[in-house]
XYZ file of C-alpha atoms in Angstrom:
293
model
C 112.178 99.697 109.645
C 108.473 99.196 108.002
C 107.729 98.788 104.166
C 110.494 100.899 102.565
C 109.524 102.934 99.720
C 111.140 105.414 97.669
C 109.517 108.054 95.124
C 109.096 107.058 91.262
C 111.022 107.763 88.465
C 109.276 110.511 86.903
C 109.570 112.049 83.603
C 107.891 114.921 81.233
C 109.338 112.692 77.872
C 110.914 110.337 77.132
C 113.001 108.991 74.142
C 112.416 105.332 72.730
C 116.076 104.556 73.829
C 115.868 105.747 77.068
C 112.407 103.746 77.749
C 114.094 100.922 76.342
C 116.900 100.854 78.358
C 116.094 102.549 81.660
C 112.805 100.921 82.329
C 111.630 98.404 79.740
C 114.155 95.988 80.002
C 114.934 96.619 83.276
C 111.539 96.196 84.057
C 111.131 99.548 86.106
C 108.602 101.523 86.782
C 108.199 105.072 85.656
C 105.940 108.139 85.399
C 105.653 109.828 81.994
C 103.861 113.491 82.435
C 103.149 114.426 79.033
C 102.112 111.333 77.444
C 98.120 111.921 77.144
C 98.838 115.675 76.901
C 99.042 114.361 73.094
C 95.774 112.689 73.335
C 92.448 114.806 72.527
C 91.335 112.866 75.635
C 93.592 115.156 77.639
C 91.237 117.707 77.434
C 88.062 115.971 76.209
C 88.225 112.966 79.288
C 85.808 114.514 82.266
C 82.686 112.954 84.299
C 80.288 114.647 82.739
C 81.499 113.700 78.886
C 82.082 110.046 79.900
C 78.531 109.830 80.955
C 76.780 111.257 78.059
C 78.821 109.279 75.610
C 78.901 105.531 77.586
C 74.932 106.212 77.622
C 72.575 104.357 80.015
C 74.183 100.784 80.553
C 74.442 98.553 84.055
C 77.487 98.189 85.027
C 78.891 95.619 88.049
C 80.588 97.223 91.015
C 83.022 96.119 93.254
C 83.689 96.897 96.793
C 86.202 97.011 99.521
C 85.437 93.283 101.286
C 87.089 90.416 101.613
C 86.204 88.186 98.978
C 83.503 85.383 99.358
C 85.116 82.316 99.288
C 83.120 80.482 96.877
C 82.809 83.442 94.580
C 85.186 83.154 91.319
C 88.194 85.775 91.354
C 86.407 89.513 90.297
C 82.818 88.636 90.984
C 81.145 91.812 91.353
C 79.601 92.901 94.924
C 76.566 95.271 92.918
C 75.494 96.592 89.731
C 74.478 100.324 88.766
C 73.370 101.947 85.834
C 76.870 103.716 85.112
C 75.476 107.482 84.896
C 73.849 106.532 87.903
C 77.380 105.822 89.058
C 79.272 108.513 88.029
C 77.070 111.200 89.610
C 77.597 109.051 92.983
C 81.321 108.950 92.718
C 81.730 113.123 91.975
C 78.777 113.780 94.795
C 80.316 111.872 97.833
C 82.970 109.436 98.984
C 82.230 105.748 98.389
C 84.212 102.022 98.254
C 82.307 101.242 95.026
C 84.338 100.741 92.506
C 84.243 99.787 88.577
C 86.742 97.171 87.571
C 88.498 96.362 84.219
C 85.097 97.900 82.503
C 85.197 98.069 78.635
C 83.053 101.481 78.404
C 84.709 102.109 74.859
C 82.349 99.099 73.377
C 79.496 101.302 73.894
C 81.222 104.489 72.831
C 83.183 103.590 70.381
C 84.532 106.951 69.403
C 86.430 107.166 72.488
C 88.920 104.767 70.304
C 89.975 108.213 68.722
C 90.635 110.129 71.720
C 93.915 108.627 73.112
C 96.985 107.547 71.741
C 98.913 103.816 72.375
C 102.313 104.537 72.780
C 103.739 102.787 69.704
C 106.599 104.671 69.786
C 107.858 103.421 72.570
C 107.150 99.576 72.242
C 104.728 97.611 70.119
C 103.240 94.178 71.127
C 99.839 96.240 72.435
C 96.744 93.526 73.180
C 93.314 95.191 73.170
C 91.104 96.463 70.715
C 88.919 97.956 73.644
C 91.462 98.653 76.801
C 90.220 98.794 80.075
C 88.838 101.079 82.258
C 88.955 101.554 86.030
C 86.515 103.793 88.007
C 86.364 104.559 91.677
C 84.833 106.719 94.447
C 86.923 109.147 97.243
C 88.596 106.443 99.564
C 88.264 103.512 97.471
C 91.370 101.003 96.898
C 92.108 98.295 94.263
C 93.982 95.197 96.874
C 97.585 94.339 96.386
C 97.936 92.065 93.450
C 99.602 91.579 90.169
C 97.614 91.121 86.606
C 97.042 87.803 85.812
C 97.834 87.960 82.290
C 101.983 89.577 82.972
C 101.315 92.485 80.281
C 103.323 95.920 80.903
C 100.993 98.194 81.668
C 100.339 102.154 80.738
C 98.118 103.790 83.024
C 96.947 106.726 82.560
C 94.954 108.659 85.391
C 92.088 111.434 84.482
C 90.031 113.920 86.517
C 91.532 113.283 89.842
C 94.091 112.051 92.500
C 95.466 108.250 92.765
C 97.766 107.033 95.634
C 99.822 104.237 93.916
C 102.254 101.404 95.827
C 104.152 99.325 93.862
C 106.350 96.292 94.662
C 108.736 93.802 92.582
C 107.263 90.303 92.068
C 110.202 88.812 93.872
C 108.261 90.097 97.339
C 105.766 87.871 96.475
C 106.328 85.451 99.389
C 106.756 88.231 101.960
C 103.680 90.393 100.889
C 101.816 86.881 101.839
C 100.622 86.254 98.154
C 97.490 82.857 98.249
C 98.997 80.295 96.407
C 97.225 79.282 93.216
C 96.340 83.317 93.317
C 97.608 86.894 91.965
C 96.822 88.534 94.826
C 97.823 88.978 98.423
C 95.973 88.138 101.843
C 93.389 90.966 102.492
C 93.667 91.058 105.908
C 96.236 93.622 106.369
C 96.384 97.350 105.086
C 99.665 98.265 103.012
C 99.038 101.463 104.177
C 99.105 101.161 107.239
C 100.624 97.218 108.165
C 100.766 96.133 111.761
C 104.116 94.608 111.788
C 103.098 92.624 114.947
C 100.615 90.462 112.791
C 102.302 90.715 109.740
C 106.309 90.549 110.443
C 107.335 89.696 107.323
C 106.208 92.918 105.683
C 108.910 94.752 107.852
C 110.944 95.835 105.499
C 109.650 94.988 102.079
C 111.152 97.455 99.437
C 108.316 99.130 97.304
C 107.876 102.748 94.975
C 105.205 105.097 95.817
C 103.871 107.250 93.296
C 100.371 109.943 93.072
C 98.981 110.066 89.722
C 97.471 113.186 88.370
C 95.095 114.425 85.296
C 96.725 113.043 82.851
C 99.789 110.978 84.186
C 100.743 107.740 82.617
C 102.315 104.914 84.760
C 104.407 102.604 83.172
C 104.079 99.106 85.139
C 106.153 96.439 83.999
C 105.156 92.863 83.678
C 104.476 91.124 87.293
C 104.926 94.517 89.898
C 102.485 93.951 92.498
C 100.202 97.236 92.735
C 97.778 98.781 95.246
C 95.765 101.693 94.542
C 93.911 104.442 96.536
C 91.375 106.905 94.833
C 91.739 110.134 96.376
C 89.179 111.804 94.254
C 86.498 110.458 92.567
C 88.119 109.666 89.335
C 89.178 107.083 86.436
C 91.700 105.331 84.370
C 92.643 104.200 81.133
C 94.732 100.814 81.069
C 96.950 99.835 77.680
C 98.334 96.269 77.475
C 101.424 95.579 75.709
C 103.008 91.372 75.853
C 106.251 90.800 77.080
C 109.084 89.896 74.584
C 109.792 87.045 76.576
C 107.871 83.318 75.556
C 108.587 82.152 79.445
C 106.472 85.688 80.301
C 104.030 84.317 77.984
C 103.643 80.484 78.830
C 103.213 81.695 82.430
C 100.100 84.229 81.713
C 98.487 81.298 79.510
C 99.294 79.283 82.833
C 97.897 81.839 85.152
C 94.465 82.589 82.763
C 93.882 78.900 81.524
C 94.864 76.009 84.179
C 95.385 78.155 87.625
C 92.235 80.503 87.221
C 90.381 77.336 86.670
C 91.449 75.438 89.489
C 91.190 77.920 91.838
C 87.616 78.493 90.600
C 87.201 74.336 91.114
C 88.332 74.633 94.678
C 86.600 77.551 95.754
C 83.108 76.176 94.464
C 83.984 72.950 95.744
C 85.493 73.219 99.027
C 84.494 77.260 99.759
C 85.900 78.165 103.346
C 87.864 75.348 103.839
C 89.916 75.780 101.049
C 90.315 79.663 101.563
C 91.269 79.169 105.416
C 93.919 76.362 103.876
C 95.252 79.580 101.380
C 95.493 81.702 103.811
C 97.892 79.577 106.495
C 99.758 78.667 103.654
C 100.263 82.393 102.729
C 101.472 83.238 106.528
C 103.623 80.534 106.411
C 105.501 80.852 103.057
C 105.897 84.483 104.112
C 107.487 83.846 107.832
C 109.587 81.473 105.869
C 110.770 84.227 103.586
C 111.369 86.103 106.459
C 113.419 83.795 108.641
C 115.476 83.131 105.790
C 116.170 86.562 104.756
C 114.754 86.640 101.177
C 114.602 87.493 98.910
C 118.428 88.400 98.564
């Protein structure tokens, strides 16, 4: 059977209506093509005018490893000077990759160049939205944003390989408990189904991004991603409606960040190894009893 996935929803435009009721409150994903065709970044957004505008800054890097046990969540594996960076990730293939970066402090006339989609929903969070970098062959591990928002990402100057899965999977894609992201042992790519039973026939979307493409991600859908060219992202934020949404990212960002930081400082490989079994056991669990339903 394997992971079962089935192409995105994809549309050129789309009307506020049908967003609303097709995807927002349904909580679907989708693939809007003409969004950013709108923006002036469309046209404006390549490596070479990122560069000259960011300047000469050091930025931290990020890699394909398993995580260090005592390092907090998103502790950075290297640091770069980001032109530095950008000529690496257009000359040659490479894991490095630049997380959740806020280039647009340093350049802030990039805040003209794109375009949040107000007309569609309102409730959108940063002044400076984040951006996402990576080299040929690089992937972002399965995991969900820690703060719930609905997400519009918009791909430029290359290919991305997306995966996306419902958070009710969440047991059976062996999420760490006090943790928004899976165990990083196996490849959602390619799973061995011996090892890792319960991922036999987990239900997911599968989408490429292009130049240009916006994915709409709604609040909690697990995500994986895959450069296949050296290329970037722009990430808008918009809250959830919904105050139990809310609690639960001031949960996830305030008390369970915290404690998970505690632990890991405290207790380092022994509390990761504890994680772990727990997250192969909650998943066989899920399994043998046929969830979700």
């Amino acid at each position: 059977m394997g992971v079962i996935l089935k192409p995105i929803d994809i549309v050129d435009d789309i009307s506020r209506e049908e967003f609303l009721e097709k995807y927002l409150k349904p909580r679907r994903p989708v693939v809007i093509k003409n969004m950013a065709k709108k923006w002036p970044a469309y046209q404006k957004w390549t490596m070479d005018y990122v560069k000259e505008v960011v300047g000469d800054i050091t930025v931290p890097l990020y890699d394909s490893a398993k995580a260090d046990p005592a390092a907090p969540i998103n502790a950075p594996t290297t640091e770069m000077k980001f032109a530095d960076y950008i000529d690496l990730i257009q000359r040659e293939p490479t894991d490095l990759r630049i997380f959740f970066f806020d280039p647009i402090k340093h350049a802030s006339k990039l805040l003209d160049e794109y375009i949040p989609p107000k007309e569609l929903m309102g409730g959108f969070l940063d002044k400076y939205p984040g951006m996402f970098f990576g080299g040929k062959g690089s992937v972002t591990f399965l995991h969900y944003d820690i703060d719930l928002a609905h997400i519009f990402h918009t791909h430029f100057n290359g290919r991305k390989h997306v995966l996306l899965f419902e958070y009710k999977w969440k047991e059976r894609l062996y999420k760490l408990p006090y943790a928004t992201y899976a165990l990083e042992d196996y490849d959602i790519e390619h799973p061995d189904f011996t090892k890792y039973p319960a991922l036999d026939g987990v239900e997911g979307i599968e989408c490429f991004l292009e130049h240009g493409d916006t994915l709409f991600m709604p609040t909690g859908w697990w995500h994986w991603m895959k450069y296949l060219d050296g290329s970037f992202s722009l990430s808008l934020r918009a809250w959830d409606k919904s105050w139990a949404v809310k609690a639960n990212s001031l949960w996830n960002l305030t008390v369970q960040r915290n404690f998970d930081n505690f632990m890991k400082a405290r207790y380092k490989k022994r509390y990761m190894d504890w994680k772990e079994k727990k997250a192969v056991e909650r998943a066989h669990y899920a399994l043998k009893k046929g969830l979700p339903k």
